[in-house]
PDB file of C-alpha atoms in Angstrom:
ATOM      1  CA  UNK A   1      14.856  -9.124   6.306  1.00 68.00           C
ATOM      2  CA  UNK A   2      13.782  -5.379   5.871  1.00 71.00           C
ATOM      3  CA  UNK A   3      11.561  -4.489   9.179  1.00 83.00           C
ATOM      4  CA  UNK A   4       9.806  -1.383   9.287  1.00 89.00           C
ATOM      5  CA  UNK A   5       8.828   0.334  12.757  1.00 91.00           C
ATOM      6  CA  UNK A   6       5.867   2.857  13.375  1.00 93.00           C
ATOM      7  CA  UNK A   7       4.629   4.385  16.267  1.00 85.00           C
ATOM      8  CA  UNK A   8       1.383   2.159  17.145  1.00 79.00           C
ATOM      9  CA  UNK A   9      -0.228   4.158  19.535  1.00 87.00           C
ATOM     10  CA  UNK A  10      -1.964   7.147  18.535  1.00 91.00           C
ATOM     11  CA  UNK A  11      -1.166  10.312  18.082  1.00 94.00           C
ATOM     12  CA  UNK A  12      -4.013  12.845  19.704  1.00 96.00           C
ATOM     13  CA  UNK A  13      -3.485  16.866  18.727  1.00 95.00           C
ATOM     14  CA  UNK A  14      -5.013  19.602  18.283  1.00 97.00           C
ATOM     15  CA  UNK A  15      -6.053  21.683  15.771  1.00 97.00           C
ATOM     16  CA  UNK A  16      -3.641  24.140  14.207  1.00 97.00           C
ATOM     17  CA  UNK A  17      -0.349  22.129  15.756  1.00 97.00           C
ATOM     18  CA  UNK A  18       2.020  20.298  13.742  1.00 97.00           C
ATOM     19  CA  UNK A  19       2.176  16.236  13.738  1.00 96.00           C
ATOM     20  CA  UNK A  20       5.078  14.580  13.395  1.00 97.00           C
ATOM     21  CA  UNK A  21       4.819  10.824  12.878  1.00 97.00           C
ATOM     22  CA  UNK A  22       7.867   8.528  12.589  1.00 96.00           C
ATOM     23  CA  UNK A  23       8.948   5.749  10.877  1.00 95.00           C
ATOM     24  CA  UNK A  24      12.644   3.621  11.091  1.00 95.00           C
ATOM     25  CA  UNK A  25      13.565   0.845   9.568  1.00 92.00           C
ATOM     26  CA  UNK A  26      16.107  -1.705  10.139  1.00 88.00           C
ATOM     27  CA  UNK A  27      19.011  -3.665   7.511  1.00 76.00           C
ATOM     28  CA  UNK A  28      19.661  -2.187   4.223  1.00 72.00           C
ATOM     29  CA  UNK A  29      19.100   0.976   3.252  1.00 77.00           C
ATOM     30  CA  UNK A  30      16.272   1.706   0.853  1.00 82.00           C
ATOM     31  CA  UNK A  31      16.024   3.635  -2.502  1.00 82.00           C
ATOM     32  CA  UNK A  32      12.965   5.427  -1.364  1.00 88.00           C
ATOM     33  CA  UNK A  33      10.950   5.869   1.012  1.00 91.00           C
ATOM     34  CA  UNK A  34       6.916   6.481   0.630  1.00 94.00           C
ATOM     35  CA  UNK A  35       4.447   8.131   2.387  1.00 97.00           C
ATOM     36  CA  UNK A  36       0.355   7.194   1.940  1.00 98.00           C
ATOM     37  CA  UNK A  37      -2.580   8.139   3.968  1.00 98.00           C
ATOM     38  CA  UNK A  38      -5.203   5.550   4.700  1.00 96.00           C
ATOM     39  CA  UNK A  39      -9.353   6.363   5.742  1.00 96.00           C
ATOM     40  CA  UNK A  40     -11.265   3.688   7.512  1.00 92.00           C
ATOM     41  CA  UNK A  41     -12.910   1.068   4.571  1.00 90.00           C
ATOM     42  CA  UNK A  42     -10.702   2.593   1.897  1.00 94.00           C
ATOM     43  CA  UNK A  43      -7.689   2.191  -0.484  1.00 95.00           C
ATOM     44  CA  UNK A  44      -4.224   3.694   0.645  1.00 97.00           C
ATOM     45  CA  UNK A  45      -3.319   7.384  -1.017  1.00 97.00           C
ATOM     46  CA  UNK A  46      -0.015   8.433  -2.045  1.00 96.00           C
ATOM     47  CA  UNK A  47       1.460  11.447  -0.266  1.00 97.00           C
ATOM     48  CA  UNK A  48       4.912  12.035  -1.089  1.00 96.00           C
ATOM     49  CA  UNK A  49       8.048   9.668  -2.155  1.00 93.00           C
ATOM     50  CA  UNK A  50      11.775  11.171  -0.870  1.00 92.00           C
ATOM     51  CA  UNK A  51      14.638   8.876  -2.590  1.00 89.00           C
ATOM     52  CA  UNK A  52      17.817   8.270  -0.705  1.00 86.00           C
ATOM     53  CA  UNK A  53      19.813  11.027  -1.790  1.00 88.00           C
ATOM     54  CA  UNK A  54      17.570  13.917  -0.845  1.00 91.00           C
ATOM     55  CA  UNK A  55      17.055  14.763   3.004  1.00 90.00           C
ATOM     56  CA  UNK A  56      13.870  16.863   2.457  1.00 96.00           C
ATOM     57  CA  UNK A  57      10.481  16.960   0.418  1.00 96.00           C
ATOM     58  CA  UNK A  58       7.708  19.215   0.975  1.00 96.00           C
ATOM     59  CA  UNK A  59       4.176  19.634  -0.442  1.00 95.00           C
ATOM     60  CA  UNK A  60       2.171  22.174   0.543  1.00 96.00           C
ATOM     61  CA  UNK A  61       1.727  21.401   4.741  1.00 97.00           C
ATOM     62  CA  UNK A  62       3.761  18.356   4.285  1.00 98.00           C
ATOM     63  CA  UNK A  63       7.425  17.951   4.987  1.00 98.00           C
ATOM     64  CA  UNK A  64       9.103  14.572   4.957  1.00 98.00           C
ATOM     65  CA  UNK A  65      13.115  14.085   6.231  1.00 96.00           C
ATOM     66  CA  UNK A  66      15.116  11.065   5.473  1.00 93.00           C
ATOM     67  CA  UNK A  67      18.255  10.453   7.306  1.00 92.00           C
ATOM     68  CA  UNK A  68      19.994   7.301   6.357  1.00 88.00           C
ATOM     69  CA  UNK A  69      22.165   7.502   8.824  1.00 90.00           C
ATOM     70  CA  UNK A  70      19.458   6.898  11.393  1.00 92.00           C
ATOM     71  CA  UNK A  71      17.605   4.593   8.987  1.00 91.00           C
ATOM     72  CA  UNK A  72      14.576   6.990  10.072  1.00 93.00           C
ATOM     73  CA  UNK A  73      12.279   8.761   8.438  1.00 95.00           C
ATOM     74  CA  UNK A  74       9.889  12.109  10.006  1.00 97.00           C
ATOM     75  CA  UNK A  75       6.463  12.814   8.479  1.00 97.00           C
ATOM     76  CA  UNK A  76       5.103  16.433   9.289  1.00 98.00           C
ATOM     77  CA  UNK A  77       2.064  17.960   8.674  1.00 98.00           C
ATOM     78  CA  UNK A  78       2.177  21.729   9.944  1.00 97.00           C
ATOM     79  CA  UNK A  79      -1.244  23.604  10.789  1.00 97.00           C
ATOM     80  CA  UNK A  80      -3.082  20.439  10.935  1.00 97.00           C
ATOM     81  CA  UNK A  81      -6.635  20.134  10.887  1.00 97.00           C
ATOM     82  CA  UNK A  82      -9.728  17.684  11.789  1.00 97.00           C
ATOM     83  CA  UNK A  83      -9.933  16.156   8.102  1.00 97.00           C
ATOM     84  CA  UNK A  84      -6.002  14.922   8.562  1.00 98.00           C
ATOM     85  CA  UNK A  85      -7.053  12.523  10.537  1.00 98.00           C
ATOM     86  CA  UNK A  86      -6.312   9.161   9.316  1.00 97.00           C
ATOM     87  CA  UNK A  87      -4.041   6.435   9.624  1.00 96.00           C
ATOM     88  CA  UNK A  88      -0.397   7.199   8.109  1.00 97.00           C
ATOM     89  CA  UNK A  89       1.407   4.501   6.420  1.00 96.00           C
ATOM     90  CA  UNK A  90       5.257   4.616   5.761  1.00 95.00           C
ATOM     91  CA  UNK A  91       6.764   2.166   2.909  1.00 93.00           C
ATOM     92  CA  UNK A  92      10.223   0.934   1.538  1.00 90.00           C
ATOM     93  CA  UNK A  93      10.971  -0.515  -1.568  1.00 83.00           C
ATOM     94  CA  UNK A  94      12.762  -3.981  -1.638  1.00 70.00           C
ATOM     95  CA  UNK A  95      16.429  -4.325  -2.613  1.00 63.00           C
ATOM     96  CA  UNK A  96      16.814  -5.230  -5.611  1.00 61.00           C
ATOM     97  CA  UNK A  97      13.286  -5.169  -6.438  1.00 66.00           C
ATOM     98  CA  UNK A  98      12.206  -1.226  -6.466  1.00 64.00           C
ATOM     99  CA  UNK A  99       8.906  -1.533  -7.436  1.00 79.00           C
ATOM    100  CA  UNK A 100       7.990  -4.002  -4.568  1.00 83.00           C
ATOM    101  CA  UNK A 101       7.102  -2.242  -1.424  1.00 88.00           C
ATOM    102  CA  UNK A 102       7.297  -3.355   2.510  1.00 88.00           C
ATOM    103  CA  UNK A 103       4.314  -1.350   4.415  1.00 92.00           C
ATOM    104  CA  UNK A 104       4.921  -0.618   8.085  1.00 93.00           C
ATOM    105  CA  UNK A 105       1.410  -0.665  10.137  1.00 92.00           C
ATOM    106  CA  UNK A 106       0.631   3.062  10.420  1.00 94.00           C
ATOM    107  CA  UNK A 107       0.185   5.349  13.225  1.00 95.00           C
ATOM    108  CA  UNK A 108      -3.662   6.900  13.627  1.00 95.00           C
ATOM    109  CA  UNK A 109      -3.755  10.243  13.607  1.00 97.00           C
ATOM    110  CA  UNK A 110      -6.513  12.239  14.934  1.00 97.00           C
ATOM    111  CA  UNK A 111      -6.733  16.210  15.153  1.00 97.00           C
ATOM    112  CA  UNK A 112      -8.973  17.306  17.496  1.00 95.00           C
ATOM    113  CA  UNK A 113     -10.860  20.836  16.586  1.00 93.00           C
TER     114      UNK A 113
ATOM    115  CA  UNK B   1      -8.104   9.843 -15.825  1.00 57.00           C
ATOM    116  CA  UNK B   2     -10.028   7.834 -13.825  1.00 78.00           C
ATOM    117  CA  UNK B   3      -8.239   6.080 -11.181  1.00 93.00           C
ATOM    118  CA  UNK B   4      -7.758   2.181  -9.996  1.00 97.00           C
ATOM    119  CA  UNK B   5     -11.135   0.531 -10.461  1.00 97.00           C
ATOM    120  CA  UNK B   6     -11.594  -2.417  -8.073  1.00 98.00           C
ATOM    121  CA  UNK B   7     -14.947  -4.850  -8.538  1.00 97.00           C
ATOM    122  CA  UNK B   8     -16.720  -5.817  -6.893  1.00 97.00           C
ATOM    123  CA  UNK B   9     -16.149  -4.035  -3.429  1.00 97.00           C
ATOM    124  CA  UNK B  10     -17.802  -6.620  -1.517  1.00 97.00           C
ATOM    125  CA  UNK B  11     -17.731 -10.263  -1.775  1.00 98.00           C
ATOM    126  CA  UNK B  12     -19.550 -13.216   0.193  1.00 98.00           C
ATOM    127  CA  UNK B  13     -18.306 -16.948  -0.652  1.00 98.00           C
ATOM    128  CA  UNK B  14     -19.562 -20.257   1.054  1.00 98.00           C
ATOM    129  CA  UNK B  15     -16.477 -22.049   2.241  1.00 98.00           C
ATOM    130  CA  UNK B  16     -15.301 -24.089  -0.840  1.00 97.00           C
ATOM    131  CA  UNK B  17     -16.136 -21.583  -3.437  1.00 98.00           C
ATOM    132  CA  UNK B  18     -14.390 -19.880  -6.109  1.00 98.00           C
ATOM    133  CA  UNK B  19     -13.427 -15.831  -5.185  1.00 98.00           C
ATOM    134  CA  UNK B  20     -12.342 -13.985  -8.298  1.00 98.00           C
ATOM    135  CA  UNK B  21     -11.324 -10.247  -7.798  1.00 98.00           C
ATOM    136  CA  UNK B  22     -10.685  -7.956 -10.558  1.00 98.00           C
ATOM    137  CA  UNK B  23      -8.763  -4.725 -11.075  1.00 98.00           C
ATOM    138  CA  UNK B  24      -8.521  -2.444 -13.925  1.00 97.00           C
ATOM    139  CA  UNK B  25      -5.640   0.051 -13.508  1.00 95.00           C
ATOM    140  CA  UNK B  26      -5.334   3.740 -14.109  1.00 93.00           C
ATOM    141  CA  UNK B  27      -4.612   4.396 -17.943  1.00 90.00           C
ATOM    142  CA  UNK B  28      -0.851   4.576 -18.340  1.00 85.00           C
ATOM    143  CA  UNK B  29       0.190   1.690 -16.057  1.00 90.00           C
ATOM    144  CA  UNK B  30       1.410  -1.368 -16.220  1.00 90.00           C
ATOM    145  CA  UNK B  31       2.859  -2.537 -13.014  1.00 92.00           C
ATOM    146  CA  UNK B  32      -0.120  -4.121 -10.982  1.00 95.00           C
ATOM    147  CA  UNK B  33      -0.033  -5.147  -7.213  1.00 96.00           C
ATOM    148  CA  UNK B  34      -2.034  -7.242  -5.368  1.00 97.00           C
ATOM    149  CA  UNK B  35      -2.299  -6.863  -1.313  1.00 97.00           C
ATOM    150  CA  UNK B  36      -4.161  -8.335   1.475  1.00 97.00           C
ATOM    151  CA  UNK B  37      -5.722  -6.474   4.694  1.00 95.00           C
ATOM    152  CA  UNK B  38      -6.657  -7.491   7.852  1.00 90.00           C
ATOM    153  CA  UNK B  39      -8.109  -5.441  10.212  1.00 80.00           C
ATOM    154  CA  UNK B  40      -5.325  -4.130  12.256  1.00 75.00           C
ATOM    155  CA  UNK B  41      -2.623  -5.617  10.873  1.00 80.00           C
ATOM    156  CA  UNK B  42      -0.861  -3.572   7.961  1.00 86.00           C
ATOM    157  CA  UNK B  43      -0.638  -4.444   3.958  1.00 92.00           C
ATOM    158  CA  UNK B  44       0.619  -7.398   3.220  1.00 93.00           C
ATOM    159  CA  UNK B  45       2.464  -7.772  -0.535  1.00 92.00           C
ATOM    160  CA  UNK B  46       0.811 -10.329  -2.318  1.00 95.00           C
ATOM    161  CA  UNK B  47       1.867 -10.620  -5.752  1.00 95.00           C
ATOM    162  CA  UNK B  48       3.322  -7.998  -8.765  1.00 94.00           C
ATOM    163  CA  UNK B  49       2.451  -8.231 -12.192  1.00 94.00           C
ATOM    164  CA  UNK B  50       2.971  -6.439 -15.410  1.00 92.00           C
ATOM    165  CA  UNK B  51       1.049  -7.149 -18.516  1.00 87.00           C
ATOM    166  CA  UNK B  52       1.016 -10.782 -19.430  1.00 87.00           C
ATOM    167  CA  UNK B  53       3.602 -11.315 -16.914  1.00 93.00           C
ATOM    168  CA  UNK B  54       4.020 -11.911 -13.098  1.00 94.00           C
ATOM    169  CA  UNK B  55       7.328 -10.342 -11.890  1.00 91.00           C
ATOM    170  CA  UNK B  56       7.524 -11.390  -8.195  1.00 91.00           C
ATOM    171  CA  UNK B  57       4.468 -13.595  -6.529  1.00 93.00           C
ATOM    172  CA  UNK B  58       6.594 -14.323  -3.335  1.00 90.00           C
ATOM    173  CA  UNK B  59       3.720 -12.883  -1.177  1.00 92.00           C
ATOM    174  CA  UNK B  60       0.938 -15.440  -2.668  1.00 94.00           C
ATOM    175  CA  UNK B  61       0.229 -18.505  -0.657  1.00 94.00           C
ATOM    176  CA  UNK B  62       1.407 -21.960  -2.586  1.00 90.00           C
ATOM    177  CA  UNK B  63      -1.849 -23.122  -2.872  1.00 95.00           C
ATOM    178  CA  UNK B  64      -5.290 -22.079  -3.685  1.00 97.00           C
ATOM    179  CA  UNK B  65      -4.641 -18.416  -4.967  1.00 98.00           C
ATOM    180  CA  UNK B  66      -3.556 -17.425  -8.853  1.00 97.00           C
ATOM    181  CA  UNK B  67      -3.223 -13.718 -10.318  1.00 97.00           C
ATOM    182  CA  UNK B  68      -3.236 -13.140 -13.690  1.00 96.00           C
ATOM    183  CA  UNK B  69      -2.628  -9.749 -15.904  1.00 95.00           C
ATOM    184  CA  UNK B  70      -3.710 -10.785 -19.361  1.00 92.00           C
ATOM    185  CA  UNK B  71      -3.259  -8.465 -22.376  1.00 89.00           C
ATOM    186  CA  UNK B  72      -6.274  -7.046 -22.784  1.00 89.00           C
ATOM    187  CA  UNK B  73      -8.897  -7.108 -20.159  1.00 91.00           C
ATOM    188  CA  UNK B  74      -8.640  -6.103 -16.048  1.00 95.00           C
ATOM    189  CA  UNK B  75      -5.947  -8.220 -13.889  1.00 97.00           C
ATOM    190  CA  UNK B  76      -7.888 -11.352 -11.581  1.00 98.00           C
ATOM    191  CA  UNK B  77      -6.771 -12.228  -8.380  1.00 98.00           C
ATOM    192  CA  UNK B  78      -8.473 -15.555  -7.960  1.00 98.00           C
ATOM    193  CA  UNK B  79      -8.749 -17.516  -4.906  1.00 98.00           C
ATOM    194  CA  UNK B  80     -10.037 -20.936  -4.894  1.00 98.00           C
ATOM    195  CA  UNK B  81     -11.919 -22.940  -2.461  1.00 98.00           C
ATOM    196  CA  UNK B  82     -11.693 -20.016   0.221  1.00 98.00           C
ATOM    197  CA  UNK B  83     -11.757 -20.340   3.639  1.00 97.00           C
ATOM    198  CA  UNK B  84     -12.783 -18.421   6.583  1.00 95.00           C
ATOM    199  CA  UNK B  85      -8.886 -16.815   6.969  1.00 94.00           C
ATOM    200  CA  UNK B  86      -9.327 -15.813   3.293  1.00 96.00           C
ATOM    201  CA  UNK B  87     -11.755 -13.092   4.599  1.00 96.00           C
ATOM    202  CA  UNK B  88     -10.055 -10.007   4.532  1.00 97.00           C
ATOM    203  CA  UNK B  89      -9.410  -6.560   2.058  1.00 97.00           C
ATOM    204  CA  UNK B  90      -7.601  -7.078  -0.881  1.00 98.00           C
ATOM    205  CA  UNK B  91      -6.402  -4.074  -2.296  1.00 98.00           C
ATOM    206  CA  UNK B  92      -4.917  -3.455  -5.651  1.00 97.00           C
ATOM    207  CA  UNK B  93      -2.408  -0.585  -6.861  1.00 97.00           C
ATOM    208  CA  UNK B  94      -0.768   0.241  -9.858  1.00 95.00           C
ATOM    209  CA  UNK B  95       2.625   2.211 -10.814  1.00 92.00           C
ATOM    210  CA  UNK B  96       3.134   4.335 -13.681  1.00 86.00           C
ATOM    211  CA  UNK B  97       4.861   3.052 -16.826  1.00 78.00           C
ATOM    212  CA  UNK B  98       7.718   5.927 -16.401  1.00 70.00           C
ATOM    213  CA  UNK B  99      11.246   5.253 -15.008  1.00 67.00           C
ATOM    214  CA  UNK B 100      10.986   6.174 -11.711  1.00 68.00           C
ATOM    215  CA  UNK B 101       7.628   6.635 -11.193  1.00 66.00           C
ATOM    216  CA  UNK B 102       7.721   4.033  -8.460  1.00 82.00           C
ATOM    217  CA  UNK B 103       4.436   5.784  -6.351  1.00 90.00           C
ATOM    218  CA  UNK B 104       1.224   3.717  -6.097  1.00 94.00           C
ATOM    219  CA  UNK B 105      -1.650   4.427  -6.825  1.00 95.00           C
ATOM    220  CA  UNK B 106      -5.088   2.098  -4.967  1.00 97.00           C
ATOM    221  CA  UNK B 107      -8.254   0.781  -6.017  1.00 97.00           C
ATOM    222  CA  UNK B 108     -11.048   0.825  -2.927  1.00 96.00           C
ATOM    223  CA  UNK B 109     -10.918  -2.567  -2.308  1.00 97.00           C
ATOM    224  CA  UNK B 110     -13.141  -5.439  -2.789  1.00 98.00           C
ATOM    225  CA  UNK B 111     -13.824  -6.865   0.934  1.00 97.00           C
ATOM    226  CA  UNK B 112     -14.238 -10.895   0.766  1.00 97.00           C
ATOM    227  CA  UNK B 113     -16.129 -12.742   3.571  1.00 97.00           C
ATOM    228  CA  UNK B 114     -16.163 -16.518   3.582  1.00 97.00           C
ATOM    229  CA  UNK B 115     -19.491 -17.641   5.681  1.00 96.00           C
TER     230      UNK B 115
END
């Protein structure tokens, strides 16, 4: 079955530097691959998909790379700042099923001012 | 457009009573997930639905727990006779009707403690 890897411990910068979280997965190669944003006590927010075909996304300080190759996925956010800390969480859709989505467990970020 | 609605965000239920969780999803969608939470451990899929339909429960426990997304009206996650492990946060998300539009979008939870 599809497993998906995060870094679990977490990731301390500081202010200004750029974070670069990871995520690799294992088995078949997904569509897509999503990235969400998670705050203590709340729902998961949507950050940016990047389908298998396309290496790059970006979105204002976000980049995302997808290498297939790898089976890995990089999640940057450049000139961070205190409020983008959070816990990231990176998701793969199901073969056959691309609606249905596998979570990995995140990796905390917190940017120190 | 206002976004997932989740109710009610927190739940308490005597061991042996009924939980029933709703969600109402953003206007324009019709794929509805349900997941479960537990404090450090990472969403778990629970069960997919589109209107009138579930499409993959594989995630749902045999027994005890239901989901429903009826035509009109919110989608229910219900869970029946809970016990303690049923405490947790159950999230629910929903996908645009668009091809493609595979992103999901998340209610705030409803947080169920069994005492």
């Amino acid at each position: 079955s599809q497993k998906i890897e995060q870094n679990s411990e977490a990731l301390n910068i500081q202010e200004g530097k750029t974070a670069t979280l990871t995520c690799n997965y294992t088995n078949y190669s997904p569509a897509y691959l999503q990235w969400y944003r998670q705050d203590p006590g709340r729902g998961p927010v949507f950050l940016l998909l990047i389908r298998e075909n396309e290496k790059e996304k970006r979105k204002e300080r976000l980049k995302v790379t997808f290498d297939t190759t790898l089976k890995q996925s990089l999640f940057h956010i450049t000139a961070s700042q205190p409020a983008d800390s959070a816990t990231y969480l990176c998701a793969l859709d199901y073969a056959g099923n691309n609606r249905k989505l596998i979570w990995g467990l995140g990796t905390s970020l917190a940017v120190n001012p | 457009n206002a976004g997932v609605m989740q109710n009610p965000r927190h739940l308490v239920r005597r061991r042996g009573q009924e939980a029933r969780l709703r969600c109402s999803p953003m206007k324009g969608h019709s794929h509805v997930y349900w997941y479960r939470q537990l404090p450090e451990e990472g969403l778990k899929f629970m069960v997919y639905l589109q209107k009138e339909n579930i499409i993959d429960e594989s995630g749902m426990p045999k027994e005890r727990f239901s989901a429903e997304f009826p035509k009109e009206g919110p989608s229910i996650l219900r869970i029946q006779q809970v016990v303690r492990g049923d405490s947790a946060a159950y999230f629910c998300a929903s996908s645009p009707d668009l091809a493609g539009g595979y992103e999901q979008y998340f209610g705030p939870g409803t947080r169920l403690t069994v005492t």
